[in-house]
Each structure stands twice: as C-alpha cells, then as structure tokens.
C-alpha cells in the first residue's frame, strides 16, 4: 500500500475537492492535464511515479526525462492525467512535498507549452500500458546510443587532438580548483596524461 501524501486518504480528499463550489480546483483555460514533476529522488522512475500518482486518479502516460547516451534520469518527469481537475489536485498536493529527503516540485504544464516530443523518449520502451512505464536499459535505441558514445570515447586520436583534449581537461580542473579556493578550500591536484605510448 502506497503512502498518501496528505493527512487524509487521497481518494476522499479528491472527491471532496471535486464537489461543486470547491476552491482552487477548477483549472484555468490555459491549464492542461499534464503535471511537471521536478527534483525526483534516485530510484523513483516511470513505474514508481505511475503507481504513486494513481492515488489521485487515472494516469494516462508517464515519462522520466533521461540522458540519451547513458539512460540516467535527469530527475524530472511529466505525468498526463485523465482529467485536468485531477492534475491540478495532484500538482497542488505534491508541490513542496518531501520525498526520500528531496523537496518535490510540481506544476501544471500550460497548454501552449505542450510539445509533440514531451512524452517521447529514446530510453523508454514501447509496449503495453504497464511495460512502457518501466525503464528498460536493454532497448535497441539505447544500445545504439551507448555504442556510439563508447566509440567516440575510445577512438584513436592524433597528437594534436590528444593535446586539445588534455588542455580542455586541464582547463576544467583549474576552474574547479578556483571554485574550491573561493570556498576557502586549499586543494592541489595535478592532472596526468592518459595517452598510451
């Protein structure tokens, strides 16, 4: 049984808020039935989100935005509900709710900000209603992206290309060390060459 984020049962609260005359529930004309969820904790992905937010009402689609190369979560997602009223209740109830030590941010996505690619993801498999909510690292599209990234990382470089790469790494390290110094942390680090002889 999933814990309800409210002091009372979610279903009873939703029914009460949907009664005629309830305040702050009726969506505006610009509101959609899609909720943006930010600052997601690690391990809270499509399947977990779908199961959790079904407390409020029927969930149509869920997508966690991910890095196309690694498949790792970017810690924000979009959830599409059946009704706009339910989406508004879910967003109001879960905004600033602490989940696994993280402060969740929820808001309604305005109609004019919805894009066709919002629920498309190279790292989310297609299938039946339950399977497509779960992340599968073995999807062919993700394999191709990882293979391409691996080839890019391991490719042979000329001496000039290797020098540019090392200069870039050195510059990034210097920037980080300068940030540490500004924070009062005195730390020295020497980068070594990783070029094979």
C-alpha positions as a Markdown table, in Angstrom:
| # | Residue | x | y | z |
|---|---|---|---|---|
| 1 | Unk | 0.0 | 0.0 | 0.0 |
| 2 | Unk | 1.4 | 3.3 | -1.1 |
| 3 | Unk | 1.5 | 6.1 | 1.5 |
| 4 | Unk | -0.8 | 9.0 | 0.9 |
| 5 | Unk | 1.0 | 12.4 | 0.8 |
| 6 | Unk | -1.9 | 14.0 | 2.6 |
| 7 | Unk | -3.1 | 13.7 | 6.2 |
| 8 | Unk | -6.4 | 12.2 | 5.0 |
| 9 | Unk | -7.0 | 9.5 | 2.4 |
| 10 | Unk | -6.2 | 10.7 | -1.1 |
| 11 | Unk | -9.4 | 9.4 | -2.7 |
| 12 | Unk | -11.7 | 11.0 | -0.1 |
| 13 | Unk | -9.8 | 14.3 | -0.5 |
| 14 | Unk | -10.1 | 14.2 | -4.3 |
| 15 | Unk | -13.8 | 13.6 | -4.1 |
| 16 | Unk | -14.2 | 16.4 | -1.6 |
| 17 | Unk | -12.2 | 18.8 | -3.7 |
| 18 | Unk | -14.2 | 17.9 | -6.9 |
| 19 | Unk | -17.5 | 18.9 | -5.2 |
| 20 | Unk | -19.3 | 21.9 | -6.7 |
| 21 | Unk | -18.0 | 25.1 | -5.1 |
| 22 | Unk | -14.7 | 23.7 | -4.0 |
| 23 | Unk | -11.9 | 26.4 | -4.2 |
| 24 | Unk | -8.6 | 26.3 | -6.1 |
| 25 | Unk | -9.5 | 23.2 | -8.1 |
| 26 | Unk | -11.2 | 24.3 | -11.3 |
| 27 | Unk | -8.4 | 24.6 | -13.9 |
| 28 | Unk | -8.0 | 27.7 | -15.9 |
| 29 | Unk | -8.3 | 27.7 | -19.7 |
| 30 | Unk | -4.5 | 27.7 | -20.1 |
| 31 | Unk | -4.1 | 24.6 | -17.8 |
| 32 | Unk | -3.6 | 21.2 | -19.3 |
| 33 | Unk | -3.9 | 17.7 | -17.8 |
| 34 | Unk | -0.1 | 17.3 | -17.7 |
| 35 | Unk | 1.9 | 17.8 | -14.5 |
| 36 | Unk | 5.6 | 18.6 | -14.4 |
| 37 | Unk | 7.4 | 16.9 | -11.5 |
| 38 | Unk | 10.9 | 18.1 | -10.6 |
| 39 | Unk | 13.7 | 17.1 | -8.2 |
| 40 | Unk | 12.9 | 13.4 | -8.3 |
| 41 | Unk | 14.9 | 11.2 | -6.0 |
| 42 | Unk | 17.1 | 8.4 | -7.2 |
| 43 | Unk | 15.1 | 5.2 | -7.9 |
| 44 | Unk | 11.8 | 7.0 | -8.5 |
| 45 | Unk | 11.1 | 6.3 | -12.2 |
| 46 | Unk | 8.2 | 5.7 | -14.5 |
| 47 | Unk | 6.7 | 2.7 | -12.8 |
| 48 | Unk | 7.1 | 4.2 | -9.3 |
| 49 | Unk | 5.6 | 7.5 | -10.4 |
| 50 | Unk | 2.6 | 5.9 | -12.2 |
| 51 | Unk | 1.8 | 3.7 | -9.2 |
| 52 | Unk | 2.2 | 6.7 | -6.7 |
| 53 | Unk | 0.2 | 9.2 | -8.7 |
| 54 | Unk | -2.7 | 6.8 | -9.4 |
| 55 | Unk | -3.8 | 7.6 | -5.9 |
| 56 | Unk | -5.2 | 10.9 | -7.3 |
| 57 | Unk | -6.9 | 9.5 | -10.4 |
| 58 | Unk | -6.4 | 7.8 | -13.8 |
| 59 | Unk | -2.8 | 8.2 | -15.2 |
| 60 | Unk | -2.5 | 8.1 | -19.0 |
| 61 | Unk | 1.2 | 8.5 | -19.6 |
| 62 | Unk | 4.4 | 9.0 | -17.6 |
| 63 | Unk | 7.9 | 9.8 | -18.9 |
| 64 | Unk | 11.1 | 10.5 | -16.9 |
| 65 | Unk | 13.5 | 12.6 | -18.9 |
| 66 | Unk | 16.8 | 10.8 | -19.4 |
| 67 | Unk | 20.2 | 11.2 | -20.9 |
| 68 | Unk | 20.1 | 9.7 | -24.3 |
| 69 | Unk | 23.6 | 8.3 | -24.0 |
| 70 | Unk | 23.6 | 6.9 | -20.5 |
| 71 | Unk | 19.9 | 6.4 | -19.8 |
| 72 | Unk | 20.3 | 8.1 | -16.4 |
| 73 | Unk | 17.4 | 10.1 | -15.0 |
| 74 | Unk | 17.6 | 13.9 | -15.3 |
| 75 | Unk | 15.4 | 14.0 | -12.2 |
| 76 | Unk | 12.3 | 15.4 | -13.7 |
| 77 | Unk | 9.2 | 13.9 | -15.4 |
| 78 | Unk | 5.9 | 14.6 | -17.0 |
| 79 | Unk | 2.6 | 12.9 | -16.0 |
| 80 | Unk | -0.6 | 13.0 | -18.0 |
| 81 | Unk | -3.8 | 12.5 | -16.1 |
| 82 | Unk | -7.3 | 11.7 | -17.5 |
| 83 | Unk | -8.8 | 14.9 | -16.1 |
| 84 | Unk | -7.5 | 18.5 | -15.7 |
| 85 | Unk | -9.1 | 18.7 | -12.3 |
| 86 | Unk | -7.2 | 15.7 | -11.1 |
| 87 | Unk | -3.9 | 17.0 | -12.5 |
| 88 | Unk | -4.4 | 20.3 | -10.6 |
| 89 | Unk | -5.1 | 18.5 | -7.3 |
| 90 | Unk | -2.1 | 16.3 | -7.8 |
| 91 | Unk | 0.2 | 19.2 | -8.5 |
| 92 | Unk | -1.1 | 21.3 | -5.6 |
| 93 | Unk | -0.9 | 18.3 | -3.2 |
| 94 | Unk | 2.6 | 17.2 | -4.1 |
| 95 | Unk | 4.3 | 20.5 | -4.7 |
| 96 | Unk | 7.0 | 21.1 | -2.0 |
| 97 | Unk | 6.3 | 17.6 | -0.6 |
| 98 | Unk | 9.4 | 15.9 | 0.9 |
| 99 | Unk | 10.1 | 12.5 | -0.6 |
| 100 | Unk | 13.1 | 10.5 | 0.3 |
| 101 | Unk | 14.9 | 13.6 | 1.6 |
| 102 | Unk | 14.2 | 15.7 | -1.6 |
| 103 | Unk | 11.7 | 18.6 | -2.0 |
| 104 | Unk | 9.5 | 17.7 | -4.9 |
| 105 | Unk | 8.4 | 20.4 | -7.2 |
| 106 | Unk | 5.1 | 20.0 | -9.1 |
| 107 | Unk | 3.3 | 22.3 | -11.5 |
| 108 | Unk | 0.7 | 22.2 | -14.3 |
| 109 | Unk | 2.1 | 22.5 | -17.8 |
| 110 | Unk | 0.3 | 25.2 | -19.7 |
| 111 | Unk | -1.5 | 24.2 | -22.9 |
| 112 | Unk | 0.7 | 26.4 | -25.1 |
| 113 | Unk | 3.9 | 24.7 | -23.7 |
| 114 | Unk | 3.0 | 21.2 | -24.6 |
| 115 | Unk | 5.2 | 19.7 | -27.4 |
| 116 | Unk | 4.8 | 16.6 | -29.5 |
| 117 | Unk | 8.1 | 15.2 | -28.1 |
| 118 | Unk | 7.1 | 15.7 | -24.5 |
| 119 | Unk | 6.3 | 12.0 | -24.0 |
| 120 | Unk | 8.7 | 10.6 | -26.5 |
| 121 | Unk | 11.9 | 9.1 | -25.1 |
| 122 | Unk | 14.7 | 7.0 | -26.8 |
| 123 | Unk | 15.2 | 5.3 | -23.5 |
| 124 | Unk | 11.6 | 4.4 | -22.7 |
| 125 | Unk | 10.4 | 1.2 | -24.4 |
| 126 | Unk | 7.1 | 1.0 | -26.3 |
| 127 | Unk | 4.7 | -1.8 | -25.4 |
| 128 | Unk | 1.6 | -2.3 | -23.3 |
| 129 | Unk | 0.4 | 0.2 | -20.7 |
| 130 | Unk | 2.4 | -1.3 | -17.9 |
| 131 | Unk | 5.6 | -2.2 | -19.7 |
| 132 | Unk | 6.1 | 1.2 | -21.3 |
| 133 | Unk | 6.1 | 2.8 | -17.9 |
| 134 | Unk | 9.1 | 0.9 | -16.8 |
| 135 | Unk | 12.6 | 1.8 | -17.9 |
| 136 | Unk | 14.5 | -0.9 | -19.8 |
| 137 | Unk | 18.2 | -0.4 | -20.3 |
| 138 | Unk | 18.2 | -3.2 | -23.0 |
| 139 | Unk | 16.2 | -1.2 | -25.6 |
| 140 | Unk | 17.8 | -1.3 | -29.0 |
| 141 | Unk | 17.8 | 2.5 | -29.3 |
| 142 | Unk | 19.7 | 2.9 | -26.0 |
| 143 | Unk | 22.2 | 0.2 | -27.0 |
| 144 | Unk | 22.9 | 2.2 | -30.2 |
| 145 | Unk | 23.4 | 5.4 | -28.3 |
| 146 | Unk | 25.7 | 3.8 | -25.8 |
| 147 | Unk | 27.7 | 2.1 | -28.6 |
| 148 | Unk | 28.1 | 5.4 | -30.4 |
| 149 | Unk | 29.2 | 7.2 | -27.2 |
| 150 | Unk | 31.7 | 4.4 | -26.4 |
| 151 | Unk | 33.2 | 4.6 | -29.9 |
| 152 | Unk | 33.6 | 8.3 | -29.6 |
| 153 | Unk | 35.4 | 8.0 | -26.2 |
| 154 | Unk | 37.7 | 5.2 | -27.3 |
| 155 | Unk | 38.6 | 6.3 | -30.8 |
| 156 | Unk | 42.2 | 6.8 | -31.9 |
| 157 | Unk | 43.3 | 10.5 | -31.7 |
| 158 | Unk | 46.1 | 12.3 | -33.4 |
| 159 | Unk | 48.8 | 14.0 | -31.3 |
| 160 | Unk | 47.1 | 17.4 | -31.9 |
| 161 | Unk | 43.6 | 16.1 | -30.9 |
| 162 | Unk | 45.1 | 14.5 | -27.8 |
| 163 | Unk | 46.7 | 17.8 | -26.8 |
| 164 | Unk | 43.5 | 19.6 | -27.3 |
| 165 | Unk | 41.7 | 17.1 | -25.1 |
| 166 | Unk | 44.2 | 17.3 | -22.4 |
| 167 | Unk | 44.2 | 21.1 | -22.5 |
| 168 | Unk | 40.4 | 21.0 | -22.1 |
| 169 | Unk | 40.6 | 18.7 | -19.2 |
| 170 | Unk | 43.3 | 20.9 | -17.6 |
| 171 | Unk | 41.1 | 24.0 | -18.0 |
| 172 | Unk | 38.1 | 22.3 | -16.4 |
| 173 | Unk | 40.3 | 21.2 | -13.4 |
| 174 | Unk | 41.6 | 24.7 | -13.0 |
| 175 | Unk | 38.1 | 26.1 | -13.0 |
| 176 | Unk | 37.0 | 23.7 | -10.3 |
| 177 | Unk | 40.1 | 24.4 | -8.2 |
| 178 | Unk | 39.4 | 28.1 | -8.4 |
| 179 | Unk | 35.9 | 27.5 | -7.2 |
| 180 | Unk | 37.3 | 25.5 | -4.2 |
| 181 | Unk | 39.7 | 28.3 | -3.4 |
| 182 | Unk | 36.8 | 30.8 | -3.3 |
| 183 | Unk | 35.1 | 28.5 | -0.9 |
| 184 | Unk | 38.2 | 28.6 | 1.3 |
| 185 | Unk | 39.4 | 25.1 | 0.4 |
| 186 | Unk | 43.1 | 24.8 | -0.4 |
| 187 | Unk | 43.4 | 21.8 | -2.7 |
| 188 | Unk | 46.1 | 20.9 | -5.2 |
| 189 | Unk | 45.6 | 18.4 | -8.0 |
| 190 | Unk | 48.0 | 17.6 | -10.8 |
| 191 | Unk | 46.5 | 16.1 | -14.0 |
| 192 | Unk | 48.5 | 13.3 | -15.6 |
| 193 | Unk | 48.5 | 12.3 | -19.2 |
| 194 | Unk | 46.4 | 9.3 | -20.1 |
| 195 | Unk | 47.7 | 8.9 | -23.6 |
| 196 | Unk | 49.1 | 5.4 | -24.4 |
| 197 | Unk | 52.6 | 5.2 | -25.6 |
